[in-house]
PDB file of C-alpha atoms in Angstrom:
ATOM      1  CA  MET A   1     -37.154  11.297  -8.372  1.00 65.00           C
ATOM      2  CA  HIS A   2     -36.540   9.106  -5.369  1.00 80.00           C
ATOM      3  CA  LEU A   3     -33.171   7.123  -5.444  1.00 89.00           C
ATOM      4  CA  THR A   4     -33.276   3.761  -4.064  1.00 90.00           C
ATOM      5  CA  THR A   5     -31.142   2.381  -1.089  1.00 92.00           C
ATOM      6  CA  GLU A   6     -29.813  -0.192  -3.549  1.00 92.00           C
ATOM      7  CA  TYR A   7     -28.548   2.625  -6.065  1.00 93.00           C
ATOM      8  CA  LYS A   8     -26.885   4.483  -3.189  1.00 95.00           C
ATOM      9  CA  ASN A   9     -25.182   1.342  -1.956  1.00 95.00           C
ATOM     10  CA  ASP A  10     -23.953   0.528  -5.428  1.00 94.00           C
ATOM     11  CA  VAL A  11     -22.555   4.140  -5.709  1.00 95.00           C
ATOM     12  CA  ARG A  12     -21.035   3.740  -2.172  1.00 97.00           C
ATOM     13  CA  LYS A  13     -19.460   0.397  -3.050  1.00 96.00           C
ATOM     14  CA  ALA A  14     -18.068   1.631  -6.403  1.00 94.00           C
ATOM     15  CA  LEU A  15     -16.464   4.677  -4.672  1.00 95.00           C
ATOM     16  CA  LEU A  16     -14.803   2.522  -1.965  1.00 96.00           C
ATOM     17  CA  ASN A  17     -13.598   0.164  -4.635  1.00 94.00           C
ATOM     18  CA  ARG A  18     -12.027   3.045  -6.654  1.00 92.00           C
ATOM     19  CA  ARG A  19     -10.158   4.401  -3.496  1.00 94.00           C
ATOM     20  CA  PRO A  20      -7.218   1.952  -3.379  1.00 93.00           C
ATOM     21  CA  ASN A  21      -6.198   3.034  -7.132  1.00 88.00           C
ATOM     22  CA  PHE A  22      -5.765   6.556  -5.721  1.00 90.00           C
ATOM     23  CA  GLY A  23      -2.405   7.415  -4.166  1.00 88.00           C
ATOM     24  CA  GLY A  24      -3.545  10.462  -2.086  1.00 91.00           C
ATOM     25  CA  THR A  25      -5.368  10.823   1.234  1.00 95.00           C
ATOM     26  CA  ASN A  26      -9.004  10.089   1.814  1.00 95.00           C
ATOM     27  CA  ALA A  27      -9.815  13.824   1.811  1.00 95.00           C
ATOM     28  CA  GLN A  28      -8.068  14.358  -1.538  1.00 96.00           C
ATOM     29  CA  PHE A  29      -9.868  11.457  -2.888  1.00 95.00           C
ATOM     30  CA  ALA A  30     -13.179  12.661  -1.548  1.00 96.00           C
ATOM     31  CA  LYS A  31     -12.517  16.066  -3.256  1.00 96.00           C
ATOM     32  CA  ILE A  32     -12.451  14.456  -6.712  1.00 93.00           C
ATOM     33  CA  TYR A  33     -16.115  13.586  -6.216  1.00 95.00           C
ATOM     34  CA  GLY A  34     -17.160  16.859  -4.613  1.00 95.00           C
ATOM     35  CA  LEU A  35     -17.279  15.499  -1.089  1.00 96.00           C
ATOM     36  CA  SER A  36     -15.619  16.426   2.191  1.00 96.00           C
ATOM     37  CA  GLY A  37     -13.186  14.093   3.998  1.00 95.00           C
ATOM     38  CA  ALA A  38     -15.877  13.784   6.832  1.00 96.00           C
ATOM     39  CA  ILE A  39     -18.585  12.729   4.321  1.00 96.00           C
ATOM     40  CA  TYR A  40     -16.357  10.252   2.697  1.00 96.00           C
ATOM     41  CA  SER A  41     -15.564   8.847   6.151  1.00 96.00           C
ATOM     42  CA  ARG A  42     -19.104   8.399   6.912  1.00 96.00           C
ATOM     43  CA  LEU A  43     -19.683   6.695   3.586  1.00 96.00           C
ATOM     44  CA  ALA A  44     -16.911   4.414   4.262  1.00 96.00           C
ATOM     45  CA  ASN A  45     -18.502   3.462   7.650  1.00 96.00           C
ATOM     46  CA  GLY A  46     -21.663   2.531   5.879  1.00 94.00           C
ATOM     47  CA  GLU A  47     -23.841   5.520   6.125  1.00 94.00           C
ATOM     48  CA  ILE A  48     -25.754   6.539   3.133  1.00 94.00           C
ATOM     49  CA  ASP A  49     -28.988   8.145   4.522  1.00 90.00           C
ATOM     50  CA  ARG A  50     -29.359  11.985   4.382  1.00 90.00           C
ATOM     51  CA  ILE A  51     -25.429  12.795   4.052  1.00 94.00           C
ATOM     52  CA  ILE A  52     -25.430  13.921   0.522  1.00 95.00           C
ATOM     53  CA  SER A  53     -28.208  15.086  -1.802  1.00 93.00           C
ATOM     54  CA  ASP A  54     -29.811  12.954  -4.492  1.00 93.00           C
ATOM     55  CA  SER A  55     -28.148  15.162  -7.153  1.00 93.00           C
ATOM     56  CA  GLN A  56     -24.827  14.472  -5.631  1.00 95.00           C
ATOM     57  CA  TRP A  57     -25.614  10.738  -5.545  1.00 95.00           C
ATOM     58  CA  LEU A  58     -26.451  10.881  -9.295  1.00 93.00           C
ATOM     59  CA  GLN A  59     -23.441  12.903 -10.141  1.00 93.00           C
ATOM     60  CA  ILE A  60     -20.957  10.571  -8.486  1.00 95.00           C
ATOM     61  CA  GLY A  61     -22.924   7.494  -9.956  1.00 92.00           C
ATOM     62  CA  ARG A  62     -22.473   8.979 -13.399  1.00 89.00           C
ATOM     63  CA  GLU A  63     -18.767   9.457 -12.846  1.00 88.00           C
ATOM     64  CA  LEU A  64     -18.442   5.922 -11.507  1.00 88.00           C
ATOM     65  CA  ASP A  65     -20.781   4.377 -14.413  1.00 82.00           C
ATOM     66  CA  ILE A  66     -23.401   3.374 -12.047  1.00 87.00           C
ATOM     67  CA  ASN A  67     -26.785   3.631 -13.802  1.00 82.00           C
ATOM     68  CA  ILE A  68     -30.179   3.634 -12.079  1.00 79.00           C
ATOM     69  CA  ARG A  69     -31.273   0.959 -14.537  1.00 77.00           C
ATOM     70  CA  LYS A  70     -29.181  -2.187 -14.496  1.00 73.00           C
ATOM     71  CA  SER A  71     -27.132  -2.991 -17.760  1.00 70.00           C
ATOM     72  CA  ASN A  72     -26.826  -6.483 -19.270  1.00 72.00           C
ATOM     73  CA  TRP A  73     -23.559  -5.420 -21.107  1.00 73.00           C
ATOM     74  CA  LYS A  74     -20.948  -8.092 -20.762  1.00 80.00           C
ATOM     75  CA  ILE A  75     -17.286  -7.233 -21.208  1.00 85.00           C
ATOM     76  CA  VAL A  76     -15.463  -9.121 -23.887  1.00 87.00           C
ATOM     77  CA  LYS A  77     -11.830  -8.685 -24.780  1.00 91.00           C
ATOM     78  CA  THR A  78     -12.030  -8.030 -28.265  1.00 92.00           C
ATOM     79  CA  LYS A  79      -9.170  -6.775 -30.509  1.00 93.00           C
ATOM     80  CA  VAL A  80     -10.195  -3.298 -29.707  1.00 92.00           C
ATOM     81  CA  TYR A  81     -10.189  -3.950 -25.897  1.00 93.00           C
ATOM     82  CA  GLU A  82      -6.805  -5.628 -26.150  1.00 95.00           C
ATOM     83  CA  ASN A  83      -5.311  -2.756 -28.109  1.00 94.00           C
ATOM     84  CA  ILE A  84      -6.523  -0.147 -25.775  1.00 93.00           C
ATOM     85  CA  GLU A  85      -5.397  -2.152 -22.736  1.00 94.00           C
ATOM     86  CA  SER A  86      -2.041  -2.536 -24.337  1.00 95.00           C
ATOM     87  CA  SER A  87      -1.941   1.385 -25.029  1.00 94.00           C
ATOM     88  CA  ILE A  88      -3.062   2.161 -21.500  1.00 93.00           C
ATOM     89  CA  ASN A  89      -0.322  -0.201 -19.960  1.00 93.00           C
ATOM     90  CA  PHE A  90       2.267   1.354 -22.292  1.00 95.00           C
ATOM     91  CA  CYS A  91       1.306   4.760 -20.785  1.00 92.00           C
ATOM     92  CA  LYS A  92       1.540   3.253 -17.281  1.00 90.00           C
ATOM     93  CA  GLN A  93       4.862   1.755 -17.783  1.00 93.00           C
ATOM     94  CA  TYR A  94       6.525   4.760 -19.454  1.00 93.00           C
ATOM     95  CA  SER A  95       4.603   7.530 -17.608  1.00 91.00           C
ATOM     96  CA  THR A  96       3.268   8.964 -20.439  1.00 90.00           C
ATOM     97  CA  SER A  97      -0.304   9.866 -21.915  1.00 88.00           C
ATOM     98  CA  MET A  98      -2.056   9.090 -25.144  1.00 86.00           C
ATOM     99  CA  ILE A  99      -5.087  10.181 -27.046  1.00 86.00           C
ATOM    100  CA  LEU A 100      -6.981   7.258 -28.629  1.00 85.00           C
ATOM    101  CA  VAL A 101      -8.740   7.950 -31.807  1.00 86.00           C
ATOM    102  CA  ASP A 102     -10.448   5.521 -34.131  1.00 87.00           C
ATOM    103  CA  ASP A 103     -13.811   4.806 -35.762  1.00 89.00           C
ATOM    104  CA  CYS A 104     -16.920   5.713 -33.946  1.00 87.00           C
ATOM    105  CA  GLY A 105     -18.900   3.189 -32.096  1.00 88.00           C
ATOM    106  CA  ILE A 106     -16.199   0.425 -31.722  1.00 90.00           C
ATOM    107  CA  GLY A 107     -16.103   0.560 -28.090  1.00 87.00           C
ATOM    108  CA  LYS A 108     -13.049   2.894 -27.267  1.00 89.00           C
ATOM    109  CA  THR A 109     -14.721   4.735 -24.316  1.00 87.00           C
ATOM    110  CA  PHE A 110     -16.317   1.673 -22.744  1.00 87.00           C
ATOM    111  CA  CYS A 111     -13.139  -0.268 -22.954  1.00 90.00           C
ATOM    112  CA  ALA A 112     -10.945   2.611 -21.611  1.00 90.00           C
ATOM    113  CA  LYS A 113     -13.310   3.391 -18.660  1.00 88.00           C
ATOM    114  CA  ASN A 114     -13.355  -0.312 -17.699  1.00 87.00           C
ATOM    115  CA  ILE A 115      -9.589  -0.858 -17.885  1.00 91.00           C
ATOM    116  CA  ILE A 116      -8.818   2.168 -15.833  1.00 88.00           C
ATOM    117  CA  LYS A 117     -11.014   1.104 -13.001  1.00 84.00           C
ATOM    118  CA  SER A 118      -8.386  -1.474 -11.972  1.00 85.00           C
ATOM    119  CA  ILE A 119      -5.152   0.783 -12.528  1.00 87.00           C
ATOM    120  CA  LYS A 120      -3.605   2.754  -9.820  1.00 85.00           C
ATOM    121  CA  ASN A 121      -3.694   6.611 -10.329  1.00 82.00           C
ATOM    122  CA  ALA A 122      -5.368   6.262 -13.786  1.00 83.00           C
ATOM    123  CA  PHE A 123      -8.078   8.526 -15.137  1.00 79.00           C
ATOM    124  CA  TYR A 124     -10.130   8.921 -18.219  1.00 80.00           C
ATOM    125  CA  ILE A 125     -10.715  12.396 -19.722  1.00 80.00           C
ATOM    126  CA  ASP A 126     -13.687  12.765 -21.994  1.00 75.00           C
ATOM    127  CA  CYS A 127     -12.701  15.351 -24.636  1.00 74.00           C
ATOM    128  CA  SER A 128     -15.886  14.769 -26.719  1.00 69.00           C
ATOM    129  CA  GLN A 129     -17.638  17.566 -24.754  1.00 66.00           C
ATOM    130  CA  ALA A 130     -14.855  20.176 -25.501  1.00 68.00           C
ATOM    131  CA  LYS A 131     -15.750  22.976 -27.770  1.00 65.00           C
ATOM    132  CA  ALA A 132     -13.934  23.226 -30.993  1.00 64.00           C
ATOM    133  CA  ASN A 133     -12.407  26.602 -32.195  1.00 61.00           C
ATOM    134  CA  SER A 134     -14.077  27.165 -35.515  1.00 54.00           C
ATOM    135  CA  ASN A 135     -11.603  29.750 -36.387  1.00 56.00           C
ATOM    136  CA  LEU A 136      -8.685  27.445 -36.639  1.00 50.00           C
TER     137      LEU A 136
END
């Protein structure tokens, strides 16, 4: 698979847009995405060719919700979105955490990932991939 320059630029822009929401150094921020501080600096300066592998571009793109195929999804502030946004803002205000559980397919994940993109030092943990202990 050959990644297009457009895809790499989209990932680069998303990475740079996420940086202001992180309170640490550039090197610490880069480490979150498996990059060195020097590579992040080169990306910040506009370089994209031959500085990281295609698999790294794809991994970072997946973490930043950048898809190879363009999506036509529009974000609408439904009741679910507003409730999740309110819960996340509560966590931010009171320095706490929360697990959001509700019916499948109502948009919890999509909403949460979209909301945290604009909140400083916020992150999303996907617990759906964790193994359950069947002995409990």
